[in-house]
Structures are given as C-alpha cells and as structure tokens.
Coordinates of C-alpha atoms and ligand atoms in Angstrom, one line a residue:
X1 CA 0.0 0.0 0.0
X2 CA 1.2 3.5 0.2
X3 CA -0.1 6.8 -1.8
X4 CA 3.6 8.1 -2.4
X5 CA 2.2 10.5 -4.4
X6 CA 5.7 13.0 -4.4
X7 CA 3.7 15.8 -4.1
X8 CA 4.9 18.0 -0.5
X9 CA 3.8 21.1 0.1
X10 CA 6.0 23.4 2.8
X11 CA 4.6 22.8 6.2
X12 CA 5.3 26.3 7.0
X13 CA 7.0 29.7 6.9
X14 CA 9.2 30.5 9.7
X15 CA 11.1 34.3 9.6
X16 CA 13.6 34.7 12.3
X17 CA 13.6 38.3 13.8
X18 CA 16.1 39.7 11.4
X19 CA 13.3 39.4 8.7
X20 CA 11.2 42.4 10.2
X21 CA 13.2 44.7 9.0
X22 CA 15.1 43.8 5.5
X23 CA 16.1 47.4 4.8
X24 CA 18.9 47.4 7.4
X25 CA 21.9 45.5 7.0
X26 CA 24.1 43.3 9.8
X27 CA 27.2 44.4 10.1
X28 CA 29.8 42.3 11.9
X29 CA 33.2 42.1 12.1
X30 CA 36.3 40.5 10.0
X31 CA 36.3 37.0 10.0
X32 CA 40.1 36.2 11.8
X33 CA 39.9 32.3 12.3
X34 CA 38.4 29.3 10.8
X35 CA 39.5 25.7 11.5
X36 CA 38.7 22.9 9.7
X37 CA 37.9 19.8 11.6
X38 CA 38.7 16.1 9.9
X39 CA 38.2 12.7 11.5
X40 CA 35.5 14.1 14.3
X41 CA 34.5 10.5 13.1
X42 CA 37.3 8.4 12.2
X43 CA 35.4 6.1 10.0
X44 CA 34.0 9.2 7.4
X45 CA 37.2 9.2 5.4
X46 CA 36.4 12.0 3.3
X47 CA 36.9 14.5 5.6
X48 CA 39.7 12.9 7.3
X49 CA 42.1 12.7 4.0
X50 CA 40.5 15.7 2.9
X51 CA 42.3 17.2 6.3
X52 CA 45.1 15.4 6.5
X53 CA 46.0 16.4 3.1
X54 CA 45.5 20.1 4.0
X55 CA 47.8 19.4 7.0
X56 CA 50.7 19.2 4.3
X57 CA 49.7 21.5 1.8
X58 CA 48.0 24.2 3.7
X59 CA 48.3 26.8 0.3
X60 CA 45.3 24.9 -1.0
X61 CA 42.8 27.0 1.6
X62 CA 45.1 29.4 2.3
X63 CA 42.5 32.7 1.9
X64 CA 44.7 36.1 2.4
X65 CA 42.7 37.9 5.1
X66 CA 42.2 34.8 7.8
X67 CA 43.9 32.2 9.4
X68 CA 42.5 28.8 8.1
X69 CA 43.7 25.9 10.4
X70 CA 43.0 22.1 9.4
X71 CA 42.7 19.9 12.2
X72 CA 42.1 16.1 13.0
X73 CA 39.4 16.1 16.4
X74 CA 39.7 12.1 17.3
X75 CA 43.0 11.1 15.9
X76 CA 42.9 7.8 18.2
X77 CA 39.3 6.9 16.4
X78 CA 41.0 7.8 12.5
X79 CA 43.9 5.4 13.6
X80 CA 41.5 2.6 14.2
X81 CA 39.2 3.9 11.7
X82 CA 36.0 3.4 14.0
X83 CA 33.5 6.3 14.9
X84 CA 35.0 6.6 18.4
X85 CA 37.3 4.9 21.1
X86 CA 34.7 5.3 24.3
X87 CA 31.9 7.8 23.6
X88 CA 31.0 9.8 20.2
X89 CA 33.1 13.0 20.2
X90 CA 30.8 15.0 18.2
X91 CA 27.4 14.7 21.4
X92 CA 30.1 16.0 24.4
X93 CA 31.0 19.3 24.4
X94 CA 28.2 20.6 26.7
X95 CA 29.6 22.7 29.5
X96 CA 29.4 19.8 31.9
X97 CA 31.7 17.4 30.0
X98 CA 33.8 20.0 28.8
X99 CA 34.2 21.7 32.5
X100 CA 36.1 18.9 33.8
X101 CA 34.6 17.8 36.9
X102 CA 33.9 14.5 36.1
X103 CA 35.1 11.7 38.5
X104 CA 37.1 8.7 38.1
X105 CA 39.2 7.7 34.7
X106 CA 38.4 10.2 32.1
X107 CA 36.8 8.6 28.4
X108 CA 39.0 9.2 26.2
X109 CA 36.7 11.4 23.9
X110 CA 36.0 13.7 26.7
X111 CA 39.3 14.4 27.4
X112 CA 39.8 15.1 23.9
X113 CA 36.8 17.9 23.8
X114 CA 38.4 19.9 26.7
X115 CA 41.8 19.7 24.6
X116 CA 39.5 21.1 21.5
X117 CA 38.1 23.6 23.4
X118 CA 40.9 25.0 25.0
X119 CA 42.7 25.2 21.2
X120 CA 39.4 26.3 19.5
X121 CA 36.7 28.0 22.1
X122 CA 36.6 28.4 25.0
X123 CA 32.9 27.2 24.1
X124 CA 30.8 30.5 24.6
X125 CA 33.6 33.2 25.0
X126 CA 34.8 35.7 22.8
X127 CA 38.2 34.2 22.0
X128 CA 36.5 31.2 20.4
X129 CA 37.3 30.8 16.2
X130 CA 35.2 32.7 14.1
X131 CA 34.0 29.6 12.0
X132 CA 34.7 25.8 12.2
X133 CA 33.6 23.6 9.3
X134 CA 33.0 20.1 10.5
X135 CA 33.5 17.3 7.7
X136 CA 31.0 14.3 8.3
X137 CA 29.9 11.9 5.8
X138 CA 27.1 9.7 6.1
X139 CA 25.9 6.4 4.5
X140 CA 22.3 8.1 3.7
X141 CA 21.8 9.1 0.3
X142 CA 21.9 13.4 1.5
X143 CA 24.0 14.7 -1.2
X144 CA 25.8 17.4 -0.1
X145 CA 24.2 18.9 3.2
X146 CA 25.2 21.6 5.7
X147 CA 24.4 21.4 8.9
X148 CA 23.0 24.7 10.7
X149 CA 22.7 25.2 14.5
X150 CA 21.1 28.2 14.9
X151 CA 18.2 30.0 12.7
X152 CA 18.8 33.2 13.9
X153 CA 22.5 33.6 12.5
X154 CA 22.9 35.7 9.6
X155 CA 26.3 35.2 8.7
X156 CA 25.7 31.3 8.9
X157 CA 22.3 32.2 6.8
X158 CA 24.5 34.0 4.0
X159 CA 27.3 31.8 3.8
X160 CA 25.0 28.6 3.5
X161 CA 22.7 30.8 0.3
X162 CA 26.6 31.4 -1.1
X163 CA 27.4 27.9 -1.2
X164 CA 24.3 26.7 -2.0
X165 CA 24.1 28.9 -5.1
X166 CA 27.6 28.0 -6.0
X167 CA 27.3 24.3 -6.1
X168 CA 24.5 24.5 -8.5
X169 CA 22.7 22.5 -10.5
X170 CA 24.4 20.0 -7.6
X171 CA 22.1 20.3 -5.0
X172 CA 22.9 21.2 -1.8
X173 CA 20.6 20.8 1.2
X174 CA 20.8 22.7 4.5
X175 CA 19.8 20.9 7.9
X176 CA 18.7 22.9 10.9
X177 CA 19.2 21.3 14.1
X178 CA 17.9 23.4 16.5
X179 CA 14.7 21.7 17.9
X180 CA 15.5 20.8 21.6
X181 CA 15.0 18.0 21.9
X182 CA 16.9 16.4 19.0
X183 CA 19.6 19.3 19.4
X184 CA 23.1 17.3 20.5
X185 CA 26.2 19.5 21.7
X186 CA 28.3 19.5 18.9
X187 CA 32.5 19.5 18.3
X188 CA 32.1 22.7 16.2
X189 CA 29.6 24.3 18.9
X190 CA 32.6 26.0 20.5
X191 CA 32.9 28.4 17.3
X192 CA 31.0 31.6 16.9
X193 CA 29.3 30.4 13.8
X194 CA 29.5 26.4 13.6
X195 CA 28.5 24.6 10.6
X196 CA 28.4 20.8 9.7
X197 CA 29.6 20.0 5.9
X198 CA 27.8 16.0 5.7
X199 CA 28.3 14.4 2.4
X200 CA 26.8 11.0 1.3
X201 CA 26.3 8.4 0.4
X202 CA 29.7 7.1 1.8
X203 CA 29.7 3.6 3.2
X204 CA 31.9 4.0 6.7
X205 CA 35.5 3.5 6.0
X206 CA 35.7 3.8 2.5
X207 CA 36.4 6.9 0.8
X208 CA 34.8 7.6 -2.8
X209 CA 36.4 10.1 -5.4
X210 CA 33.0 11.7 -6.4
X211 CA 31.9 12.4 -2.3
X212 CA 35.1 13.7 -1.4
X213 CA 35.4 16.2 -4.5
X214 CA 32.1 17.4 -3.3
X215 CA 33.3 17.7 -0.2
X216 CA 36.4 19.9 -1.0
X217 CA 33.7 21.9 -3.3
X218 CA 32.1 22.5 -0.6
X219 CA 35.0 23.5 1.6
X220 CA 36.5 25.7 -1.2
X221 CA 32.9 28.0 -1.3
X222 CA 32.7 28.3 2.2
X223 CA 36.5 30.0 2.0
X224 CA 35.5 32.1 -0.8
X225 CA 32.7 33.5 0.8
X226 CA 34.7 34.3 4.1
X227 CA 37.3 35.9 2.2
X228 CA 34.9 38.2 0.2
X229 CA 32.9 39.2 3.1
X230 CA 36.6 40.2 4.9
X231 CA 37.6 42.2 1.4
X232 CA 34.2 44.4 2.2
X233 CA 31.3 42.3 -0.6
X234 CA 28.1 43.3 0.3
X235 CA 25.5 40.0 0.4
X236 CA 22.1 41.3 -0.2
X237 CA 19.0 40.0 2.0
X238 CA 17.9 36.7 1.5
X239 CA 15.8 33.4 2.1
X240 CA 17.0 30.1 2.7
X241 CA 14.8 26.9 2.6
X242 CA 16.0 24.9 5.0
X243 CA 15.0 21.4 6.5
X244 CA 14.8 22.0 10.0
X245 CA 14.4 18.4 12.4
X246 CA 11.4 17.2 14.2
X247 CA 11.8 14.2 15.7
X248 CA 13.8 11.1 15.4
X249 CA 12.1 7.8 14.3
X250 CA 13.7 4.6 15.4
X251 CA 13.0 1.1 13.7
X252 CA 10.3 -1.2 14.9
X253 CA 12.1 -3.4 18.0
X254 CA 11.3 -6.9 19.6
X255 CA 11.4 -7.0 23.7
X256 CA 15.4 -7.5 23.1
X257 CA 15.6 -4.8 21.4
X258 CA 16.9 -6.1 18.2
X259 CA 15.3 -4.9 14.6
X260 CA 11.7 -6.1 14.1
X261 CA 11.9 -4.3 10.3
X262 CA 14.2 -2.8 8.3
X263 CA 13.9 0.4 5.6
X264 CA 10.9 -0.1 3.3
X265 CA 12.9 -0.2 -0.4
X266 CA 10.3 2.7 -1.5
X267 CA 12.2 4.9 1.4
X268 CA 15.7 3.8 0.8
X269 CA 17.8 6.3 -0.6
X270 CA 14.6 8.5 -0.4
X271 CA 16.3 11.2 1.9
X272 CA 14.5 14.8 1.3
X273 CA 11.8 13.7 -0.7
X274 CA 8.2 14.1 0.9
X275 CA 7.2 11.3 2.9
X276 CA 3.3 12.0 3.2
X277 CA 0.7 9.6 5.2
X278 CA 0.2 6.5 4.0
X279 CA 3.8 6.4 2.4
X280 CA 5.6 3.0 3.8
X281 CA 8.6 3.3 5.9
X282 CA 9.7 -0.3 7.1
X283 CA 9.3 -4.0 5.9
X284 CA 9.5 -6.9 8.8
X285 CA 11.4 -10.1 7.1
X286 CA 7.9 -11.6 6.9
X287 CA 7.2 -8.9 4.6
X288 CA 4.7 -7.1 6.7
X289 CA 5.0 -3.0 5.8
X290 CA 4.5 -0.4 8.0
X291 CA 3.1 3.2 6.9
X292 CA 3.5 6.5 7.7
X293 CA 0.5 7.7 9.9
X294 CA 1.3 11.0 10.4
X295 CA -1.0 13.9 9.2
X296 CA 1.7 16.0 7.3
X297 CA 3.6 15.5 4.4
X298 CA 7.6 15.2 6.3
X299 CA 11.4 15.3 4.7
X300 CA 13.0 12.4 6.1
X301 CA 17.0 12.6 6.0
X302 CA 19.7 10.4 7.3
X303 CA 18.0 7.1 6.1
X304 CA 19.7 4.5 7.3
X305 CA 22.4 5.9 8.5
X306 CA 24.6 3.1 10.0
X307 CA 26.3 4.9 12.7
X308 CA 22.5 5.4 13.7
X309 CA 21.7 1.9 14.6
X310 CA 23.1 2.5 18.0
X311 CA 21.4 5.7 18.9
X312 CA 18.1 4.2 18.1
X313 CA 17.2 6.4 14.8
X314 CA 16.0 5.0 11.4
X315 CA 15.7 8.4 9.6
X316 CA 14.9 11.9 11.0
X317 CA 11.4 13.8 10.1
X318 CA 12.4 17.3 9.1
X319 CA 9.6 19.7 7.7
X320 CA 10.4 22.8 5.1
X321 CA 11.4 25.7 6.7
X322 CA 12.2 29.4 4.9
X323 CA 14.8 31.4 7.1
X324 CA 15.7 35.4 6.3
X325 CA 18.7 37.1 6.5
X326 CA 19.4 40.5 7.1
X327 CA 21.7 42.5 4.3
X328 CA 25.5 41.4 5.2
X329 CA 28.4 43.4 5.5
X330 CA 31.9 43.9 6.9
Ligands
LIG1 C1 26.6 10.5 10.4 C2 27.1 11.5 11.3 O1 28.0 11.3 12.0 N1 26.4 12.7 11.4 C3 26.7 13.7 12.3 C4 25.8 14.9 12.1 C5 26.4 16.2 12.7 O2 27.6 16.4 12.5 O3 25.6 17.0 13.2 C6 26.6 13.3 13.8 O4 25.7 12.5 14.0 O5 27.4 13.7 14.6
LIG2 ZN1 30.1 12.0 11.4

C-alpha cells in the first residue's frame, strides 16, 4: 500500500527576527579564524584525508585575510578507523563534559573535547574561532548537506545561500538542528558560527572520489565567501529553505531490542523527498510493511544511517522551513 504521491507542500514559513526589517543590513566584524575539523568521526574518510592532506599542503585553503587551520578532532578513532574509542566526540561538548569535573578515569573522547576547546573556544567566550567547518559523511543518500545550528545567524544564513548557489545545479541541502530535543552538543559548537559539511552516500571506511570532491567543493565555497565578506562584498538579504528536524524515528524493535523491520525499499535512498501519510517506511522479514501515519507531508534525511543503529534512529522527520537574513556586510 502506500499513496507516495511526491507531491509536499511546505509545512510552513518561519522568519527569524532579522526578517522584520530587511532594509537594514548586519554588520559584523572581520572573520580572523576558521578551523577545519577532519576525522570528528574516524570512520568518514572524506573529511579525514581531505584534512590530512590540507595538513601538508596548507596553500590549498590558504585565503589572504584569515587564518584557516585544518585539524584532526579524534586522531585515536582515524587510527583505528571506528566512529569513536569510548563515547561519540561529536554529542560531548556541553559545558558539563567540557568543564572537567567529572570523576574517576576520564573517556578518552571527553578528554579530547576539553583539549578542542581549549585550542578552538573556549565554548561560549569571545576568543572562540570565528568559523569551524565540520567534515561528516554519512551512508544516507543526502547529497551534499550543511548542517546549521542556529536559525537566527545571519552570517551562517548568508554563507550557507553562497554555497548553496555556488554548487548549482548539484544540490545542496541545508539541515537545521535546532529543535530541543533532537539538538546534540556539537564538536564545532565551541565556534562563533558552527556549521556541519555532511556528504553521502559514503559507506563507513571507505572513501569515494566523487563524495570527497564534493566535499572539497564545498570547503572551497565556504573560503570564498569568508574571504569576500573580509575584502568588504556586500550579500544582499535573503531566504534560505532549509530542513529544520522534528523528531527522530527509530525502527520497529522486539522485547530484546533487536530490529523487528528494516527500511521499506520505497524509502531507501529517499532522503529529502516528501514522505506523506500512507507512504511505507519499514518491511519486517515476513514482509509485513508499515506506513507512515502521520498527518503531514515530512522530509526524512539520514536514512539508514549506519552509525545510527546504536542511537536508536532509522531516519529523522524534518519539515520545510524558509529562514531570512538581514543584508550582510563587513
Ligand atoms: C553520520 C554523522 O556522524 N552525522 C553527524 C551529524 C552532525 O555532525 O551533526 C553526527 O551524528 O554527529
Ligand atoms: Zn560524522
């Protein structure tokens, strides 16, 4: 069964208070310091050779007015080429974790954040980097996303329309993870303006020509923009479409716990594309299919995502969301 009729409409239209008044412009200051993190997961080897090659030939992001410094976050977990040695780096740097109060032996990921944010933050304070790009890749079928924190930021807003405009016709989706209670505390969180570069599909450990040029694409725009915006380029005020998340959806479970059905084959690889009620989402080995129920048309994202098997998540439900930003200049 299933309608899978394609046809979404946007849920609705969010404006962010800088949208009240379009005729003024943001201005805000010289963009100093950008890192690039690698290896935050040390089985999405995109991002980790991507850095690591930057580590030796630093003139390929060189941009004249900022310092741009490539750097490998969990170089224990890109030696063993897992996700991570005792806890996921990229869901600790809340100020508990990262404050360093915690008793007994120390995971080895935690200890790791505080070393991050003492090189990169601290978290919060004004000495933090101006912008860290975080290179993911996931085994979901995204394309190239980034990864937004906050829907209020213009600078993030602007810099996210620059690349997206620049990587076209490759598409380029924009994720906003700002609903509470699916937001997770970030490795790039400790920047002024984080944002999450996620390219897929990539199976984990395996690194394919095509994801990683797109990634470095990606990387390259993000530069440009920061460099244009230092040399005085005025951005005009605009709209972004976003996906912003909802919830999280986990598979169908037995008492164990262990999978009681799998991804339906219609919502494989079906990342962005409307989901509407009636649409199947998972298939028991007995063949048995279960439906969406919901009463609005969702975006799912991160289908299958295999380092998501642990953290109980078969996709995300995201909904169409347009964000405004304010004129930007220097
Ligand atoms: C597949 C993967 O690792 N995705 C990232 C997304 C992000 O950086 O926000 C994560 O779960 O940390
Ligand atoms: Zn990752």
């Amino acid at each position: 069964m299933g309608i899978n009729s394609r046809t979404g409409k946007d849920l609705c239209v969010h404006f962010t208070a800088a949208a009240v008044n379009m005729a003024t412009s943001s201005s805000h200051s010289a963009v100093r310091r950008v890192a690039i993190f690698g290896g935050t997961h040390g089985n999405e080897l995109s991002g980790v050779l991507l850095v690591k090659h930057w580590l030796k030939h630093g003139e390929e992001i060189a941009r004249r007015s900022m310092e741009v410094r490539p750097f490998i976050t969990n170089p224990k977990a890109v030696e063993k080429c897992v996700r991570y040695i005792d806890t996921d780096l990229n869901r600790v740097f809340d100020n508990q974790s990262l404050s360093g109060d915690q008793k007994g032996k120390v995971p080895y990921e935690i200890e790791q954040a505080r070393k991050i944010n003492s090189l990169f933050g601290p978290k919060g304070s004004k000495n933090g980097y101006d912008v860290i790009l975080d290179l993911h890749n996931t085994t979901a079928h995204m394309g190239a996303t980034l990864i937004l924190e906050n829907s209020r930021d213009d600078f993030t807003i602007q810099m996210c329309k620059y690349i997206q405009t620049s990587m076209a016709p490759e598409s380029c989706a924009v994720l906003l993870i700002e609903h509470p209670g699916v937001k997770y505390a970030t490795t790039r969180s400790i920047a002024k303006h984080p944002i999450g570069i996620e390219v897929g599909p990539q199976p984990q450990g395996v690194v394919r020509a095509d994801i990683l040029r797109t990634m470095k694409n990606v990387v390259n725009y993000a530069l440009d923009f920061m460099q244009y915006f230092n040399e005085g380029t005025e951005f005009p005020p605009c709209s972004l479409e976003v996906y912003r998340v909802l919830e999280k959806i986990d598979y169908p479970r037995n008492e164990s716990g262990d999978l009681g059905a799998i991804i339906h084959p219609s919502l494989q690889d079906q990342d962005w594309k409307p989901l509407n009620p009636g649409d199947p989402m998972f298939i028991t080995m007995d063949g048995e299919v279960t439906c969406y129920e919901g009463e609005n048309t969702v975006y799912p994202t991160f289908v299958n995502e295999a380092a998501y098997y642990e953290k109980n998540q078969a996709f995300a439900k995201t909904e169409k969301v347009t964000l405004m930003a304010q004129a930007l200049r220097l």
